[in-house]
mmCIF file of C-alpha atoms in Angstrom:
data_model
loop_
_atom_site.group_PDB
_atom_site.id
_atom_site.type_symbol
_atom_site.label_atom_id
_atom_site.label_comp_id
_atom_site.label_asym_id
_atom_site.label_seq_id
_atom_site.Cartn_x
_atom_site.Cartn_y
_atom_site.Cartn_z
ATOM 1 C CA UNK A 1 103.609 117.524 73.673
ATOM 2 C CA UNK A 2 102.637 119.294 70.829
ATOM 3 C CA UNK A 3 99.965 119.129 69.051
ATOM 4 C CA UNK A 4 98.515 120.579 65.429
ATOM 5 C CA UNK A 5 95.236 121.939 66.791
ATOM 6 C CA UNK A 6 93.196 124.433 67.399
ATOM 7 C CA UNK A 7 95.600 126.665 69.438
ATOM 8 C CA UNK A 8 95.324 129.716 71.533
ATOM 9 C CA UNK A 9 95.821 133.079 72.578
ATOM 10 C CA UNK A 10 97.114 134.675 75.786
ATOM 11 C CA UNK A 11 93.610 134.843 77.276
ATOM 12 C CA UNK A 12 92.681 131.221 76.291
ATOM 13 C CA UNK A 13 95.459 130.420 77.950
ATOM 14 C CA UNK A 14 95.571 132.786 81.212
ATOM 15 C CA UNK A 15 92.673 131.070 82.147
ATOM 16 C CA UNK A 16 93.560 127.250 80.898
ATOM 17 C CA UNK A 17 94.453 125.182 84.510
ATOM 18 C CA UNK A 18 90.565 126.858 85.994
ATOM 19 C CA UNK A 19 88.811 123.236 87.358
ATOM 20 C CA UNK A 20 85.561 123.170 84.535
ATOM 21 C CA UNK A 21 87.111 126.092 81.937
ATOM 22 C CA UNK A 22 88.102 125.667 78.496
ATOM 23 C CA UNK A 23 89.926 128.296 76.798
ATOM 24 C CA UNK A 24 86.638 128.777 74.516
ATOM 25 C CA UNK A 25 83.604 128.357 75.708
ATOM 26 C CA UNK A 26 82.241 126.731 72.191
ATOM 27 C CA UNK A 27 85.190 123.651 72.898
ATOM 28 C CA UNK A 28 83.662 121.449 74.605
ATOM 29 C CA UNK A 29 80.130 121.791 72.345
ATOM 30 C CA UNK A 30 82.604 121.257 69.414
ATOM 31 C CA UNK A 31 85.250 118.379 70.956
ATOM 32 C CA UNK A 32 83.371 117.335 74.606
ATOM 33 C CA UNK A 33 85.749 117.170 77.502
ATOM 34 C CA UNK A 34 84.812 119.022 81.631
ATOM 35 C CA UNK A 35 87.661 121.163 81.126
ATOM 36 C CA UNK A 36 89.403 118.750 84.251
ATOM 37 C CA UNK A 37 92.111 117.346 82.433
ATOM 38 C CA UNK A 38 95.007 120.077 82.357
ATOM 39 C CA UNK A 39 94.230 121.369 86.296
ATOM 40 C CA UNK A 40 94.420 118.102 87.266
ATOM 41 C CA UNK A 41 97.720 117.396 85.247
ATOM 42 C CA UNK A 42 98.850 121.228 86.718
ATOM 43 C CA UNK A 43 97.407 119.530 90.146
ATOM 44 C CA UNK A 44 100.068 116.200 89.626
ATOM 45 C CA UNK A 45 103.077 118.240 88.593
ATOM 46 C CA UNK A 46 102.784 120.167 91.168
ATOM 47 C CA UNK A 47 102.820 117.566 94.056
ATOM 48 C CA UNK A 48 105.741 117.057 91.975
ATOM 49 C CA UNK A 49 107.570 119.989 92.199
ATOM 50 C CA UNK A 50 107.136 120.956 88.869
ATOM 51 C CA UNK A 51 105.294 122.837 86.434
ATOM 52 C CA UNK A 52 103.548 123.037 83.608
ATOM 53 C CA UNK A 53 104.153 125.570 80.406
ATOM 54 C CA UNK A 54 101.918 126.161 77.229
ATOM 55 C CA UNK A 55 103.506 127.887 74.101
ATOM 56 C CA UNK A 56 100.467 128.377 71.738
ATOM 57 C CA UNK A 57 99.072 129.929 68.472
ATOM 58 C CA UNK A 58 95.767 130.013 67.286
ATOM 59 C CA UNK A 59 95.294 128.032 64.368
ATOM 60 C CA UNK A 60 98.648 126.601 64.418
ATOM 61 C CA UNK A 61 98.456 123.756 67.777
ATOM 62 C CA UNK A 62 100.054 123.837 71.163
ATOM 63 C CA UNK A 63 103.036 123.088 73.375
ATOM 64 C CA UNK A 64 102.413 121.218 76.734
ATOM 65 C CA UNK A 65 105.788 120.845 78.239
ATOM 66 C CA UNK A 66 106.042 119.640 81.629
ATOM 67 C CA UNK A 67 109.547 120.290 84.004
ATOM 68 C CA UNK A 68 110.013 118.249 86.878
ATOM 69 C CA UNK A 69 113.092 118.045 89.513
ATOM 70 C CA UNK A 70 115.628 115.603 89.407
ATOM 71 C CA UNK A 71 115.970 115.416 92.692
ATOM 72 C CA UNK A 72 117.958 112.260 94.605
ATOM 73 C CA UNK A 73 116.159 110.321 97.125
ATOM 74 C CA UNK A 74 117.003 111.688 100.793
ATOM 75 C CA UNK A 75 120.025 108.065 101.265
ATOM 76 C CA UNK A 76 118.248 107.629 104.637
ATOM 77 C CA UNK A 77 115.469 106.644 103.861
ATOM 78 C CA UNK A 78 117.008 104.240 101.940
ATOM 79 C CA UNK A 79 116.229 100.985 104.634
ATOM 80 C CA UNK A 80 116.399 98.140 102.054
ATOM 81 C CA UNK A 81 120.430 96.982 101.556
ATOM 82 C CA UNK A 82 121.442 93.310 102.239
ATOM 83 C CA UNK A 83 124.217 91.984 103.408
ATOM 84 C CA UNK A 84 125.524 90.413 100.372
ATOM 85 C CA UNK A 85 128.665 91.540 98.475
ATOM 86 C CA UNK A 86 128.721 95.474 97.726
ATOM 87 C CA UNK A 87 128.465 96.166 94.107
ATOM 88 C CA UNK A 88 129.042 99.838 93.195
ATOM 89 C CA UNK A 89 125.890 101.915 90.353
ATOM 90 C CA UNK A 90 127.462 104.340 88.208
ATOM 91 C CA UNK A 91 124.473 105.392 86.908
ATOM 92 C CA UNK A 92 123.256 109.560 86.810
ATOM 93 C CA UNK A 93 120.244 108.530 85.667
ATOM 94 C CA UNK A 94 117.837 108.564 88.578
ATOM 95 C CA UNK A 95 115.575 106.211 87.593
ATOM 96 C CA UNK A 96 118.252 104.075 85.652
ATOM 97 C CA UNK A 97 119.845 103.948 89.596
ATOM 98 C CA UNK A 98 117.122 104.026 91.206
ATOM 99 C CA UNK A 99 115.750 100.955 89.379
ATOM 100 C CA UNK A 100 119.256 99.070 89.430
ATOM 101 C CA UNK A 101 119.041 99.914 93.190
ATOM 102 C CA UNK A 102 116.351 97.987 93.717
ATOM 103 C CA UNK A 103 116.310 94.951 91.783
ATOM 104 C CA UNK A 104 120.429 94.723 93.968
ATOM 105 C CA UNK A 105 118.799 95.458 97.318
ATOM 106 C CA UNK A 106 116.383 92.439 96.482
ATOM 107 C CA UNK A 107 118.480 89.707 94.919
ATOM 108 C CA UNK A 108 120.235 90.451 98.957
ATOM 109 C CA UNK A 109 123.105 92.652 97.874
ATOM 110 C CA UNK A 110 124.644 96.630 99.576
ATOM 111 C CA UNK A 111 124.189 97.982 97.022
ATOM 112 C CA UNK A 112 126.715 101.913 96.660
ATOM 113 C CA UNK A 113 125.036 104.629 93.555
ATOM 114 C CA UNK A 114 127.091 106.615 92.158
ATOM 115 C CA UNK A 115 125.890 110.129 89.360
ATOM 116 C CA UNK A 116 129.554 110.571 87.322
ATOM 117 C CA UNK A 117 132.721 108.462 86.548
ATOM 118 C CA UNK A 118 134.928 110.511 88.591
ATOM 119 C CA UNK A 119 132.448 109.720 91.770
ATOM 120 C CA UNK A 120 132.226 106.657 90.580
ATOM 121 C CA UNK A 121 135.710 106.148 90.557
ATOM 122 C CA UNK A 122 136.599 107.619 94.573
ATOM 123 C CA UNK A 123 134.022 105.868 95.793
ATOM 124 C CA UNK A 124 135.467 101.732 93.943
ATOM 125 C CA UNK A 125 138.856 103.212 95.690
ATOM 126 C CA UNK A 126 137.692 103.686 99.237
ATOM 127 C CA UNK A 127 134.526 100.251 98.869
ATOM 128 C CA UNK A 128 136.582 97.873 96.561
ATOM 129 C CA UNK A 129 132.779 96.578 96.024
ATOM 130 C CA UNK A 130 132.804 92.653 94.749
ATOM 131 C CA UNK A 131 131.413 94.105 91.089
ATOM 132 C CA UNK A 132 131.211 96.988 89.431
ATOM 133 C CA UNK A 133 127.714 98.691 87.030
ATOM 134 C CA UNK A 134 128.353 100.798 84.701
ATOM 135 C CA UNK A 135 126.689 103.371 82.398
ATOM 136 C CA UNK A 136 128.675 104.631 79.336
ATOM 137 C CA UNK A 137 126.736 108.109 78.974
ATOM 138 C CA UNK A 138 127.595 109.871 82.203
ATOM 139 C CA UNK A 139 128.326 114.347 83.074
ATOM 140 C CA UNK A 140 132.116 114.236 82.246
ATOM 141 C CA UNK A 141 133.838 111.298 81.787
ATOM 142 C CA UNK A 142 132.403 109.203 80.526
ATOM 143 C CA UNK A 143 131.854 105.322 81.159
ATOM 144 C CA UNK A 144 134.644 103.602 78.011
ATOM 145 C CA UNK A 145 137.098 105.950 79.891
ATOM 146 C CA UNK A 146 136.201 104.782 83.543
ATOM 147 C CA UNK A 147 136.926 102.021 82.171
ATOM 148 C CA UNK A 148 140.521 102.239 81.223
ATOM 149 C CA UNK A 149 141.022 103.846 84.688
ATOM 150 C CA UNK A 150 140.397 101.304 86.319
ATOM 151 C CA UNK A 151 142.245 99.075 83.576
ATOM 152 C CA UNK A 152 145.038 100.618 84.404
ATOM 153 C CA UNK A 153 144.301 100.900 88.863
ATOM 154 C CA UNK A 154 146.587 98.078 89.888
ATOM 155 C CA UNK A 155 144.088 97.139 92.954
ATOM 156 C CA UNK A 156 140.903 98.166 91.593
ATOM 157 C CA UNK A 157 141.656 95.898 88.124
ATOM 158 C CA UNK A 158 140.252 91.852 89.660
ATOM 159 C CA UNK A 159 137.119 94.507 90.254
ATOM 160 C CA UNK A 160 134.665 92.824 87.470
ATOM 161 C CA UNK A 161 133.282 95.438 85.137
ATOM 162 C CA UNK A 162 129.217 95.312 83.907
ATOM 163 C CA UNK A 163 128.064 97.408 81.033
ATOM 164 C CA UNK A 164 124.109 98.621 81.763
ATOM 165 C CA UNK A 165 123.204 100.501 78.228
ATOM 166 C CA UNK A 166 120.571 101.097 75.914
ATOM 167 C CA UNK A 167 123.455 101.549 73.417
ATOM 168 C CA UNK A 168 123.691 98.566 71.850
ATOM 169 C CA UNK A 169 126.983 99.774 69.256
ATOM 170 C CA UNK A 170 129.332 100.324 73.115
ATOM 171 C CA UNK A 171 129.290 95.507 73.738
ATOM 172 C CA UNK A 172 132.162 95.598 71.404
ATOM 173 C CA UNK A 173 133.558 98.457 72.614
ATOM 174 C CA UNK A 174 133.467 98.197 75.604
ATOM 175 C CA UNK A 175 134.377 94.515 76.372
ATOM 176 C CA UNK A 176 137.351 95.423 73.954
ATOM 177 C CA UNK A 177 138.369 97.770 76.552
ATOM 178 C CA UNK A 178 137.904 95.590 79.862
ATOM 179 C CA UNK A 179 134.304 95.078 80.866
ATOM 180 C CA UNK A 180 133.420 91.362 81.401
ATOM 181 C CA UNK A 181 129.611 91.573 80.664
ATOM 182 C CA UNK A 182 127.099 94.072 78.853
ATOM 183 C CA UNK A 183 123.206 94.407 79.991
ATOM 184 C CA UNK A 184 120.686 95.892 78.006
ATOM 185 C CA UNK A 185 118.841 98.143 79.483
ATOM 186 C CA UNK A 186 115.951 98.548 80.352
ATOM 187 C CA UNK A 187 117.726 95.369 82.791
ATOM 188 C CA UNK A 188 116.183 92.584 83.150
ATOM 189 C CA UNK A 189 116.146 91.125 86.804
ATOM 190 C CA UNK A 190 116.696 87.372 85.706
ATOM 191 C CA UNK A 191 119.374 88.339 83.558
ATOM 192 C CA UNK A 192 120.964 90.642 85.704
ATOM 193 C CA UNK A 193 120.909 88.479 89.419
ATOM 194 C CA UNK A 194 122.438 85.657 86.611
ATOM 195 C CA UNK A 195 125.138 88.166 85.557
ATOM 196 C CA UNK A 196 126.228 88.507 88.959
ATOM 197 C CA UNK A 197 126.620 85.863 90.101
ATOM 198 C CA UNK A 198 129.018 84.617 87.827
ATOM 199 C CA UNK A 199 131.756 87.194 89.799
ATOM 200 C CA UNK A 200 129.621 88.045 93.978
ATOM 201 C CA UNK A 201 127.186 85.440 94.131
ATOM 202 C CA UNK A 202 125.517 85.576 97.508
ATOM 203 C CA UNK A 203 124.254 82.406 97.978
ATOM 204 C CA UNK A 204 128.235 81.868 98.021
ATOM 205 C CA UNK A 205 128.420 84.947 100.543
ATOM 206 C CA UNK A 206 125.766 83.221 102.214
ATOM 207 C CA UNK A 207 127.783 79.753 102.791
ATOM 208 C CA UNK A 208 130.643 81.259 103.332
ATOM 209 C CA UNK A 209 128.749 83.164 106.852
ATOM 210 C CA UNK A 210 127.138 79.958 108.698
ATOM 211 C CA UNK A 211 130.037 77.781 107.306
#
């Protein structure tokens, strides 16, 4: 977060996160405030394992940067698995992957998650998923390369690939390379359910199990 305000000296920054203090005592008189906002923010960030850094210059404004660790939740804490068809999510962004996983589990699917293209291909060969939800912007091998590899693999070629991306311009290329569907981010749960039901409907699986 960057501002173009009054800025701070090194001395002011040293006591900035102290409760009920302002960088300058005259600030509360001129602008108001209790001096608690940054203290509370710092404690919230520290609870998540992160930190806040400051870069400021008198008369030129301040830059506050929040750093948070990119930590994947432990797999043993994931208990909301369905008993329906297996869907493999290949997604490197933790928040996007978690959202997709939550949607799918709530819809009754079983879920596997891979954080990059290479690992996704390994898991696809091992698990033979009913469908794959694939991000385009992945570290190392991108989503387009993953599609090409899937389509070149005789065993994996029949697996429907649903591309989920915030890059709408990737829609046509993904489909031309063999993706069955394109779902724009942020993913709408109802659209995701409708799209997946074309290829691996949970209800059909449940009916088959009862029969």
